[in-house]
Amino acid sequence: MKVLVAIKRVIDPYVKIRVKSDGSGVETNNVKMSMNPFCEIAVEEAVRLKEAGVADEVIVVSAGEINCQEQLRTALALGADRAIHIEAETGLEPITVAKALQSVMEREQPRLVLMGKQSIDTDNNQVAQMLSALTQLPQGTFASEVIIKGDAVTVTREIDGGLETLSLTLPAIISTDLRLNEPRYASLPNIMKAKKKPMEQLTVAELGVDIVRHQEVIEVMPPPERQGGVRVASVSELVDKLKNEAKVI
Amino acid sequence: MATLIIAEHNNVSLSPDTLKVVNAAMALSPSVSVLVAGARCRAVADEVGKVTGVAEVLLADNAVYEHQLAESLSALIAEVAQRYTHILAPATTFGKNLLPRVAALLDVGQLSDVIQIKNADTVIRPIYAGNALAAVKSNDPIKVITIRCAAFEPAQEQDTQVASVSELDIVVANDMTQFVSKQAVESERPELAVARVVVSGGRGLGNSESFALVEKLADKLGGAIGASRAAVDAGFVSNDLQVGQTGKIVAPELYIAVGISGAIQHLAGMKDSKVIVAINSDPDAPIFQIADYGLVGDLFELLPELIDSL
């Protein structure tokens, strides 16, 4: 079975971001970039499926500028077999990414597509659902457990108030939640080996996708700053403040 | 302008989040339509009819919609959607799962987790875990929007039914996805997302037994319990209690963070709370930078004292 994993290059989750003063966006120059944490989980799950003998090939794909090949190499070092880089400007909209992935799916015919439930930069949480709609395939979003048996995949989903289990007919699209697995680190020999693994380059145009501007970001602003308050010295002072000053208890 | 709201419900009663979406939609038009799709869910449609601002209730009551699977519901909504300029749902796991699928069927983008509707085509939404806000304008003929419920007050429910309920006979079966089971976490406490008071515990509690202190404090205050990702990963509590960018976003009147350092991921989920209290042994913990009231000390001494004094 062929598994396709879509990944994204984002600002590292532990970086404190800075909003540009002209309101045009967030500073990305000289900022540490990483693979989106949810995407790492998707890669890990695909590699585990390969190790379990369920998947025989894992393909990673990413859309963006040339430097997102770094993250594709990371995925190859983690155990993916080959990579596809879709050359595009940074900041493609989710619907456009979904269309590009749909086109990749038509070429590669994977039985399973894995991706993170959301990227931690734009926080959209859309691409997997959109891809499922475009391909008319079933979706298992926010997955915390994935079990493949024959022609079906059982997905346990994290929902508000608990868990839900669905059975999807393959091929299917799955988006990963944080609890699905604990991603491994790439070893140095594997990083070296990853350099020799194949990386195909495609453009959005070659995939037959038109870039339509559905949305425009008018301004990016820092959020209203929250004032740090006071330190209290004792529990009784805290209770007094909550009762008489904040009036919340 | 015509707005359609997708109701979240459990076939028996309406979720409080839906009421907040109705209120959020008032920025677009004084009256909205609400779609209730489910199985044997007439009671929900009747309840929606009593909500201030709702002019019309569409009811799709069929066994195929029982578990509100995205594959069926998205096709149903896409068919109804052509009559509307705006399609809204709460940014809960229900809305997040469903609406992007609707947007793609309509070949439009989606505006996720919106905290403010500026006008018919422009909204404000947080990005980078709430560390920036973006004003985004949609050029699409139909705007598909999920609403961050913590940012809005609920619409009022009246005693009498105002809106009419009309039944839809669109049936979209789906043979790709089957519902297997649901494991709900039962709790006597208020729901995390709508609680007036939230007490959250972090790694500082050390083990799951100590979490009982957090529960006791929450019970004294009539609040819900929450947790940081570290506490969830360490197995202290189940992950549906996680507050943060990857968990739930809450904005209660009072948020008490116990043994939580205040990582960016966690702050994204609670920094819009009205009053924040931090109890932590580390005086340099980042949580103190946003806490209205900070108390430095050993939480195993401070918590029992706090519980006793309430």
Coordinates of C-alpha atoms in Angstrom, one line a residue:
Chain A
M1 CA 0.0 0.0 0.0
K2 CA 1.2 3.5 -0.9
V3 CA 0.9 6.2 1.7
L4 CA 1.2 9.9 0.9
V5 CA 2.1 12.3 3.7
A6 CA 1.7 16.0 3.3
I7 CA 4.0 18.2 5.4
K8 CA 4.5 22.0 5.9
R9 CA 7.5 24.2 6.8
V10 CA 6.5 26.6 9.6
I11 CA 8.2 28.8 12.2
D12 CA 9.5 26.6 14.9
P13 CA 6.8 26.1 17.6
Y14 CA 9.2 27.4 20.4
V15 CA 10.0 30.7 18.7
K16 CA 8.3 33.8 20.1
I17 CA 7.0 35.4 16.9
R18 CA 7.2 39.1 16.1
V19 CA 4.6 41.0 14.2
K20 CA 6.0 43.4 11.6
S21 CA 5.4 47.0 12.4
D22 CA 3.9 47.7 9.0
G23 CA 1.2 45.2 9.7
S24 CA 2.1 43.1 6.6
G25 CA 2.7 39.9 8.5
V26 CA 5.0 38.1 10.9
E27 CA 8.8 38.4 10.8
T28 CA 10.3 35.2 9.1
N29 CA 13.8 36.5 8.3
N30 CA 16.5 34.8 10.4
V31 CA 13.8 32.9 12.3
K32 CA 14.2 29.2 13.0
M33 CA 12.0 27.0 10.8
S34 CA 10.8 23.5 11.4
M35 CA 8.4 20.8 10.2
N36 CA 5.0 21.5 11.6
P37 CA 4.6 19.4 14.8
F38 CA 1.3 17.8 13.6
C39 CA 3.1 16.9 10.3
E40 CA 5.9 15.1 12.2
I41 CA 3.2 12.9 13.7
A42 CA 1.8 12.1 10.3
V43 CA 5.3 11.2 9.0
E44 CA 5.9 9.0 12.1
E45 CA 2.6 7.2 11.6
A46 CA 3.3 6.5 8.0
V47 CA 6.8 5.2 8.8
R48 CA 5.3 2.9 11.5
L49 CA 2.8 1.6 9.0
K50 CA 5.8 0.7 6.8
E51 CA 7.7 -0.9 9.6
A52 CA 4.5 -3.0 10.4
G53 CA 4.5 -4.2 6.8
V54 CA 1.2 -2.4 6.1
A55 CA 2.6 0.3 3.8
D56 CA 5.2 -0.5 1.2
E57 CA 6.0 3.0 0.1
V58 CA 5.8 6.3 1.9
I59 CA 5.9 9.5 -0.2
V60 CA 6.2 12.9 1.4
V61 CA 5.0 16.0 -0.3
S62 CA 5.2 19.7 0.5
A63 CA 4.2 22.9 -1.3
G64 CA 6.2 26.0 -0.9
E65 CA 9.4 27.8 -1.8
I66 CA 12.7 25.9 -2.4
N67 CA 13.7 25.9 1.3
C68 CA 10.8 23.6 2.2
Q69 CA 13.0 20.8 0.7
E70 CA 14.8 20.9 4.1
Q71 CA 11.7 19.6 5.8
L72 CA 11.2 17.1 3.0
R73 CA 14.8 15.8 3.6
T74 CA 14.0 15.6 7.3
A75 CA 11.0 13.4 6.5
L76 CA 13.2 11.2 4.3
A77 CA 15.6 10.9 7.2
L78 CA 12.7 9.8 9.4
G79 CA 12.0 7.0 7.0
A80 CA 10.0 8.2 4.0
D81 CA 11.1 6.7 0.7
R82 CA 10.8 9.6 -1.7
A83 CA 9.7 13.2 -1.8
I84 CA 7.7 15.5 -4.0
H85 CA 8.3 19.3 -3.8
I86 CA 5.6 21.4 -5.3
E87 CA 7.2 24.7 -6.0
A88 CA 5.0 27.6 -5.0
E89 CA 5.1 30.9 -3.2
T90 CA 4.8 30.7 0.6
G91 CA 1.3 31.0 1.9
L92 CA -0.8 29.1 -0.5
E93 CA -4.4 29.0 0.7
P94 CA -5.7 25.7 2.1
I95 CA -8.1 25.2 -0.8
T96 CA -5.2 25.6 -3.3
V97 CA -3.0 23.2 -1.4
A98 CA -5.9 20.7 -1.3
K99 CA -6.2 21.0 -5.1
A100 CA -2.5 20.5 -5.6
L101 CA -2.6 17.4 -3.4
Q102 CA -5.6 16.1 -5.3
S103 CA -3.6 16.3 -8.4
V104 CA -0.6 14.5 -6.8
M105 CA -3.1 11.8 -5.6
E106 CA -4.3 11.3 -9.2
R107 CA -0.7 10.7 -10.3
E108 CA 0.4 8.5 -7.3
Q109 CA -2.9 6.7 -6.4
P110 CA -2.1 6.4 -2.7
R111 CA -4.4 4.2 -0.5
L112 CA -4.0 6.4 2.4
V113 CA -3.2 10.1 2.8
L114 CA -1.9 11.4 6.2
M115 CA -1.4 15.0 7.3
G116 CA -1.4 17.1 10.4
K117 CA -4.7 18.4 11.7
Q118 CA -3.5 22.0 11.5
S119 CA -0.4 24.0 10.8
I120 CA 0.7 26.1 13.8
D121 CA 1.2 29.2 11.8
T122 CA -2.1 29.9 10.1
D123 CA -4.0 27.6 12.5
N124 CA -6.6 26.9 9.8
N125 CA -7.3 23.1 10.3
Q126 CA -8.8 22.8 6.7
V127 CA -6.6 21.0 4.2
A128 CA -7.4 17.4 5.0
Q129 CA -11.2 18.0 5.0
M130 CA -10.9 20.0 1.8
L131 CA -8.9 17.3 0.1
S132 CA -11.5 14.7 1.2
A133 CA -14.2 16.7 -0.4
L134 CA -12.4 17.2 -3.7
T135 CA -11.5 13.6 -4.0
Q136 CA -14.9 12.4 -2.6
L137 CA -13.1 10.2 -0.1
P138 CA -13.9 9.6 3.5
Q139 CA -12.1 11.6 6.2
G140 CA -10.8 10.7 9.6
T141 CA -9.8 14.0 11.2
F142 CA -8.0 14.6 14.6
A143 CA -7.0 10.9 14.7
S144 CA -5.5 9.5 17.9
E145 CA -5.5 5.9 16.7
V146 CA -5.3 4.4 13.2
I147 CA -5.8 0.7 12.6
I148 CA -5.7 -0.7 9.0
K149 CA -7.5 -4.0 8.4
G150 CA -8.0 -5.1 4.8
D151 CA -9.9 -2.5 2.8
A152 CA -10.9 -0.4 5.8
V153 CA -9.2 1.9 8.4
T154 CA -10.6 2.3 11.9
V155 CA -9.9 5.8 13.2
T156 CA -10.4 7.0 16.7
R157 CA -11.0 10.7 16.7
E158 CA -10.5 13.2 19.4
I159 CA -13.8 15.1 19.8
D160 CA -15.1 17.6 22.3
G161 CA -16.2 15.6 25.3
G162 CA -14.4 12.4 24.4
L163 CA -13.5 10.0 21.6
E164 CA -15.3 8.8 18.5
T165 CA -14.4 5.8 16.4
L166 CA -15.2 5.6 12.7
S167 CA -14.5 2.9 10.1
L168 CA -13.5 4.4 6.7
T169 CA -13.3 2.5 3.4
L170 CA -9.9 2.9 1.8
P171 CA -8.6 5.0 0.1
A172 CA -9.1 7.6 2.9
I173 CA -7.7 10.9 4.2
I174 CA -6.6 11.1 7.8
S175 CA -5.5 14.1 9.8
T176 CA -3.4 13.6 12.9
D177 CA -3.8 14.8 16.4
L178 CA -1.0 15.1 18.9
R179 CA -1.8 11.9 20.8
L180 CA -1.5 9.7 17.8
N181 CA 2.2 8.9 18.4
E182 CA 5.5 10.2 19.7
P183 CA 7.7 11.1 16.7
R184 CA 11.3 9.8 16.6
Y185 CA 14.4 11.7 16.0
A186 CA 16.4 11.2 12.8
S187 CA 19.8 9.5 13.3
L188 CA 22.9 10.9 11.7
P189 CA 23.3 7.8 9.3
N190 CA 19.7 8.2 8.3
I191 CA 20.2 11.9 7.6
M192 CA 23.1 11.0 5.4
K193 CA 21.1 8.3 3.6
A194 CA 18.2 10.8 3.1
K195 CA 20.4 12.9 0.9
K196 CA 20.4 10.2 -1.7
K197 CA 16.7 9.6 -1.7
P198 CA 14.7 10.9 -4.7
M199 CA 13.2 14.3 -4.7
E200 CA 10.9 15.2 -7.5
Q201 CA 10.1 18.8 -8.3
L202 CA 6.8 20.0 -9.7
T203 CA 5.1 23.3 -10.1
V204 CA 1.5 24.2 -9.2
A205 CA 1.0 24.9 -12.9
E206 CA 2.3 21.4 -13.9
L207 CA -0.3 20.0 -11.5
G208 CA -3.0 21.8 -13.4
V209 CA -4.0 24.0 -10.5
D210 CA -5.0 27.7 -10.9
I211 CA -4.0 29.9 -8.0
V212 CA -7.2 31.8 -7.2
R213 CA -7.0 34.4 -4.4
H214 CA -10.0 33.5 -2.3
Q215 CA -8.8 35.6 0.6
E216 CA -6.6 38.6 1.3
V217 CA -4.9 39.3 4.6
I218 CA -5.5 43.0 5.1
E219 CA -3.5 43.5 8.2
V220 CA -1.6 41.4 10.8
M221 CA -1.7 42.9 14.3
P222 CA -0.2 42.0 17.7
P223 CA -3.0 40.9 20.0
P224 CA -4.0 43.3 22.8
E225 CA -1.3 43.0 25.5
R226 CA -2.4 41.6 28.8
Q227 CA -1.0 43.5 31.8
G228 CA 0.8 41.4 34.3
G229 CA -0.9 41.8 37.6
V230 CA 0.3 41.7 41.2
R231 CA 1.9 39.0 43.3
V232 CA 0.1 38.2 46.5
A233 CA 1.9 37.0 49.6
S234 CA -0.6 34.6 51.0
V235 CA -3.7 32.5 50.3
S236 CA -5.8 34.8 52.4
E237 CA -4.7 37.8 50.4
L238 CA -5.5 36.0 47.2
V239 CA -9.0 35.0 48.4
D240 CA -9.6 38.6 49.6
K241 CA -8.6 40.0 46.2
L242 CA -10.7 37.6 44.3
K243 CA -13.7 38.4 46.4
N244 CA -13.4 42.1 46.9
E245 CA -11.3 43.4 44.0
A246 CA -11.9 41.1 41.1
K247 CA -15.3 40.0 42.4
V248 CA -15.2 36.6 40.7
I249 CA -15.8 34.3 43.7
Chain B
M1 CA -27.4 39.0 3.0
A2 CA -28.6 35.6 4.1
T3 CA -26.9 33.6 6.8
L4 CA -27.2 29.9 7.5
I5 CA -25.9 28.5 10.8
I6 CA -25.2 24.8 11.2
A7 CA -26.5 23.7 14.6
E8 CA -24.4 21.5 16.8
H9 CA -26.4 19.2 18.9
N10 CA -26.6 15.6 20.1
N11 CA -30.1 14.9 18.6
V12 CA -31.7 15.8 22.0
S13 CA -30.5 19.3 22.9
L14 CA -28.7 22.2 21.3
S15 CA -25.1 23.0 22.2
P16 CA -24.5 26.3 24.0
D17 CA -21.9 27.0 21.3
T18 CA -24.6 27.2 18.6
L19 CA -26.2 30.1 20.6
K20 CA -22.9 31.9 20.5
V21 CA -22.7 31.5 16.7
V22 CA -26.2 32.9 16.4
N23 CA -25.1 36.0 18.4
A24 CA -21.9 36.3 16.3
A25 CA -24.0 36.3 13.2
M26 CA -26.0 39.3 14.3
A27 CA -23.1 41.4 13.0
L28 CA -24.2 40.2 9.5
S29 CA -27.9 40.4 9.7
P30 CA -30.7 40.7 12.3
S31 CA -32.1 37.3 11.5
V32 CA -30.6 34.0 10.5
S33 CA -31.6 30.6 9.3
V34 CA -30.4 27.5 11.3
L35 CA -30.0 24.0 9.9
V36 CA -30.6 21.2 12.3
A37 CA -29.4 17.9 10.7
G38 CA -29.6 14.6 12.7
A39 CA -31.9 11.7 13.5
R40 CA -35.1 12.1 15.6
C41 CA -34.0 15.6 16.4
R42 CA -37.3 17.5 16.1
A43 CA -36.9 18.7 19.7
V44 CA -33.6 20.4 18.8
A45 CA -35.3 22.2 15.9
D46 CA -38.1 23.4 18.2
E47 CA -35.5 24.6 20.7
V48 CA -33.7 26.5 17.9
G49 CA -37.0 28.1 17.0
K50 CA -37.0 29.8 20.4
V51 CA -33.6 31.5 20.0
T52 CA -33.7 35.3 19.6
G53 CA -32.5 36.2 16.1
V54 CA -33.5 32.9 14.4
A55 CA -36.0 33.5 11.7
E56 CA -36.1 30.1 10.1
V57 CA -35.2 26.6 11.1
L58 CA -34.4 23.9 8.5
L59 CA -34.7 20.4 9.7
A60 CA -33.1 17.4 8.0
D61 CA -34.3 14.6 10.1
N62 CA -33.1 11.2 8.8
A63 CA -31.3 8.1 10.0
V64 CA -28.4 8.9 7.6
Y65 CA -27.6 12.0 9.6
E66 CA -27.7 10.3 13.0
H67 CA -23.9 10.6 13.8
Q68 CA -23.5 13.8 11.8
L69 CA -20.8 12.4 9.6
A70 CA -19.0 15.0 7.6
E71 CA -19.4 13.0 4.3
S72 CA -23.2 13.2 4.5
L73 CA -23.7 16.5 6.2
S74 CA -21.3 18.4 3.9
A75 CA -23.1 17.3 0.8
L76 CA -26.5 18.3 2.4
I77 CA -25.2 21.7 3.4
A78 CA -23.6 22.4 0.0
E79 CA -26.9 21.7 -1.6
V80 CA -28.7 24.2 0.7
A81 CA -25.9 26.7 0.7
Q82 CA -26.6 28.2 -2.7
R83 CA -29.4 30.3 -1.1
Y84 CA -27.0 31.9 1.4
T85 CA -24.1 34.4 1.4
H86 CA -22.7 33.2 4.7
I87 CA -22.4 29.7 6.2
L88 CA -21.4 29.6 9.9
A89 CA -20.7 26.9 12.5
P90 CA -18.9 26.8 15.8
A91 CA -15.2 26.2 15.7
T92 CA -15.6 23.1 17.9
T93 CA -14.4 19.7 16.7
F94 CA -17.9 19.3 15.1
G95 CA -17.5 22.5 13.0
K96 CA -13.9 22.1 12.3
N97 CA -14.5 18.6 10.9
L98 CA -17.4 19.6 8.8
L99 CA -17.1 23.1 7.4
P100 CA -13.9 22.9 5.4
R101 CA -15.4 20.0 3.5
V102 CA -18.4 22.2 2.7
A103 CA -16.1 25.0 1.6
A104 CA -14.3 22.8 -0.8
L105 CA -17.5 21.4 -2.3
L106 CA -18.5 25.0 -2.9
D107 CA -15.0 25.8 -4.3
V108 CA -14.5 28.6 -1.8
G109 CA -12.0 29.3 1.1
Q110 CA -12.9 29.2 4.7
L111 CA -12.3 31.6 7.5
S112 CA -11.4 29.6 10.6
D113 CA -11.9 30.3 14.3
V114 CA -13.1 33.9 13.8
I115 CA -13.2 36.1 16.9
Q116 CA -14.8 39.2 15.3
I117 CA -16.9 39.8 12.2
K118 CA -16.0 43.3 11.0
N119 CA -18.4 43.4 8.1
A120 CA -19.9 41.2 5.4
D121 CA -16.6 40.1 4.0
T122 CA -13.9 40.9 6.6
V123 CA -13.2 39.1 9.9
I124 CA -10.5 39.0 12.5
R125 CA -8.9 35.7 13.4
P126 CA -6.0 34.7 15.6
I127 CA -2.9 33.1 14.0
Y128 CA 0.3 31.7 15.4
A129 CA -1.4 30.4 18.5
G130 CA -3.0 33.7 19.2
N131 CA 0.3 35.6 19.1
A132 CA -1.0 37.6 16.2
L133 CA -4.4 38.7 14.9
A134 CA -5.1 38.8 11.2
A135 CA -7.8 40.9 9.5
V136 CA -8.8 38.8 6.5
K137 CA -11.1 39.7 3.6
S138 CA -12.9 37.0 1.7
N139 CA -13.5 37.4 -2.0
D140 CA -15.8 34.4 -2.3
P141 CA -19.5 34.6 -3.2
I142 CA -20.3 32.4 -0.2
K143 CA -18.4 33.0 3.0
V144 CA -17.8 29.8 5.0
I145 CA -16.8 30.7 8.6
T146 CA -16.2 28.9 11.9
I147 CA -16.7 31.0 15.0
R148 CA -14.5 30.9 18.1
C149 CA -17.2 30.6 20.7
A150 CA -15.2 31.9 23.6
A151 CA -15.2 35.3 21.9
F152 CA -19.0 35.7 21.9
E153 CA -21.9 35.8 24.3
P154 CA -24.7 33.3 23.8
A155 CA -28.0 34.5 22.1
Q156 CA -31.0 34.3 24.4
E157 CA -33.6 31.5 24.3
Q158 CA -37.2 32.6 24.8
D159 CA -40.2 30.6 26.2
T160 CA -42.2 30.6 23.0
Q161 CA -41.4 29.4 19.6
V162 CA -40.9 32.3 17.1
A163 CA -39.3 30.8 14.0
S164 CA -41.0 28.3 11.8
V165 CA -39.5 24.9 11.2
S166 CA -39.5 23.6 7.7
E167 CA -38.4 20.1 6.8
L168 CA -35.9 19.3 4.1
D169 CA -36.2 16.0 2.3
I170 CA -32.7 15.9 1.0
V171 CA -31.1 12.5 1.9
V172 CA -27.4 12.0 1.4
A173 CA -26.4 8.5 2.2
N174 CA -22.7 7.7 2.6
D175 CA -21.3 4.2 2.3
M176 CA -17.7 5.2 2.8
T177 CA -17.9 6.0 6.5
Q178 CA -19.4 4.0 9.3
F179 CA -19.9 5.2 12.9
V180 CA -18.5 2.6 15.3
S181 CA -18.6 4.0 18.8
K182 CA -18.4 7.0 21.0
Q183 CA -16.7 7.2 24.4
A184 CA -18.0 10.2 26.2
V185 CA -16.2 11.4 29.3
E186 CA -18.9 11.7 32.0
S187 CA -18.6 14.5 34.4
E188 CA -20.7 16.2 37.1
R189 CA -18.8 19.4 36.5
P190 CA -19.7 22.1 34.0
E191 CA -18.4 21.7 30.5
L192 CA -14.9 23.1 30.1
A193 CA -15.6 25.4 27.2
V194 CA -18.6 27.1 28.8
A195 CA -17.6 27.1 32.5
R196 CA -17.5 30.4 34.5
V197 CA -14.6 29.2 36.5
V198 CA -11.8 26.8 35.2
V199 CA -9.1 25.3 37.5
S200 CA -6.2 23.8 35.5
G201 CA -3.4 21.7 36.6
G202 CA 0.0 21.2 35.0
R203 CA 3.2 19.1 35.3
G204 CA 3.9 20.7 38.7
L205 CA 1.2 18.4 40.3
G206 CA 3.6 15.5 39.8
N207 CA 1.1 12.7 39.5
S208 CA -2.5 11.9 38.8
E209 CA -3.4 11.5 42.5
S210 CA -2.4 15.1 43.2
F211 CA -4.8 16.1 40.5
A212 CA -7.5 15.5 43.1
L213 CA -6.5 18.8 44.6
V214 CA -7.4 20.6 41.4
E215 CA -10.7 18.8 41.3
K216 CA -11.5 19.7 44.9
L217 CA -10.7 23.4 44.2
A218 CA -12.8 23.3 41.0
D219 CA -15.8 21.7 42.9
K220 CA -15.5 24.4 45.7
L221 CA -15.8 27.1 43.0
G222 CA -18.4 25.3 40.9
G223 CA -15.9 25.2 38.1
A224 CA -14.6 22.9 35.4
I225 CA -11.2 21.3 35.4
G226 CA -8.6 21.7 32.7
A227 CA -5.0 20.7 32.2
S228 CA -1.8 21.7 30.3
R229 CA -0.5 19.5 27.6
A230 CA 2.3 18.4 30.0
A231 CA -0.2 17.1 32.5
V232 CA -2.1 15.2 29.7
D233 CA 1.1 13.7 28.2
A234 CA 2.2 12.6 31.7
G235 CA -1.2 10.8 32.0
F236 CA -2.6 12.8 34.9
V237 CA -5.9 13.4 33.1
S238 CA -7.5 12.5 29.8
N239 CA -6.7 14.8 26.8
D240 CA -10.2 16.2 26.3
L241 CA -9.3 18.4 29.3
Q242 CA -6.4 19.9 27.6
V243 CA -6.4 23.7 27.3
G244 CA -4.3 25.3 24.6
Q245 CA -3.7 25.7 21.0
T246 CA -4.1 22.0 20.3
G247 CA -6.8 21.5 22.9
K248 CA -9.7 23.7 24.0
I249 CA -9.8 27.5 23.9
V250 CA -11.5 28.9 27.0
A251 CA -12.3 32.4 28.2
P252 CA -13.9 32.0 31.7
E253 CA -14.4 34.7 34.2
L254 CA -11.8 33.1 36.5
Y255 CA -8.9 30.9 35.3
I256 CA -6.7 29.4 38.0
A257 CA -3.5 27.8 36.7
V258 CA -1.9 25.5 39.2
G259 CA 1.6 24.2 38.5
I260 CA 1.5 25.4 34.9
S261 CA 4.6 27.2 33.6
G262 CA 2.7 29.0 30.9
A263 CA 4.1 27.8 27.5
I264 CA 3.0 29.6 24.4
Q265 CA 0.8 26.6 23.5
H266 CA -1.1 26.8 26.8
L267 CA -1.5 30.6 26.8
A268 CA -3.1 30.4 23.4
G269 CA -6.0 28.5 25.0
M270 CA -6.7 30.7 28.1
K271 CA -5.2 34.2 27.8
D272 CA -8.6 35.8 27.1
S273 CA -9.9 34.8 30.5
K274 CA -11.2 37.7 32.5
V275 CA -9.1 37.1 35.6
I276 CA -6.1 34.8 35.7
V277 CA -4.6 33.4 38.9
A278 CA -1.3 31.6 38.8
I279 CA 0.0 29.4 41.6
N280 CA 3.5 28.1 41.0
S281 CA 6.7 27.4 42.9
D282 CA 8.9 29.0 40.2
P283 CA 8.8 32.8 40.5
D284 CA 10.1 33.1 37.0
A285 CA 7.4 31.0 35.3
P286 CA 6.1 32.9 32.2
I287 CA 2.5 32.4 33.5
F288 CA 3.1 35.2 36.0
Q289 CA 3.6 37.7 33.2
I290 CA -0.1 37.4 32.3
A291 CA -1.6 36.5 35.6
D292 CA -3.6 39.1 37.4
Y293 CA -2.9 37.5 40.7
G294 CA 0.3 35.4 41.2
L295 CA 1.1 33.3 44.3
V296 CA 4.5 31.8 44.5
G297 CA 5.0 28.8 46.7
D298 CA 4.5 25.0 47.1
L299 CA 1.2 24.1 45.7
F300 CA 0.8 21.1 48.0
E301 CA 0.7 23.6 50.9
L302 CA -1.1 26.4 49.2
L303 CA -3.9 24.4 47.5
P304 CA -5.3 22.7 50.6
E305 CA -5.2 26.1 52.4
L306 CA -7.0 27.7 49.5
I307 CA -9.6 24.9 49.4
D308 CA -10.2 25.2 53.1
S309 CA -10.6 29.0 53.0
L310 CA -13.4 28.9 50.4

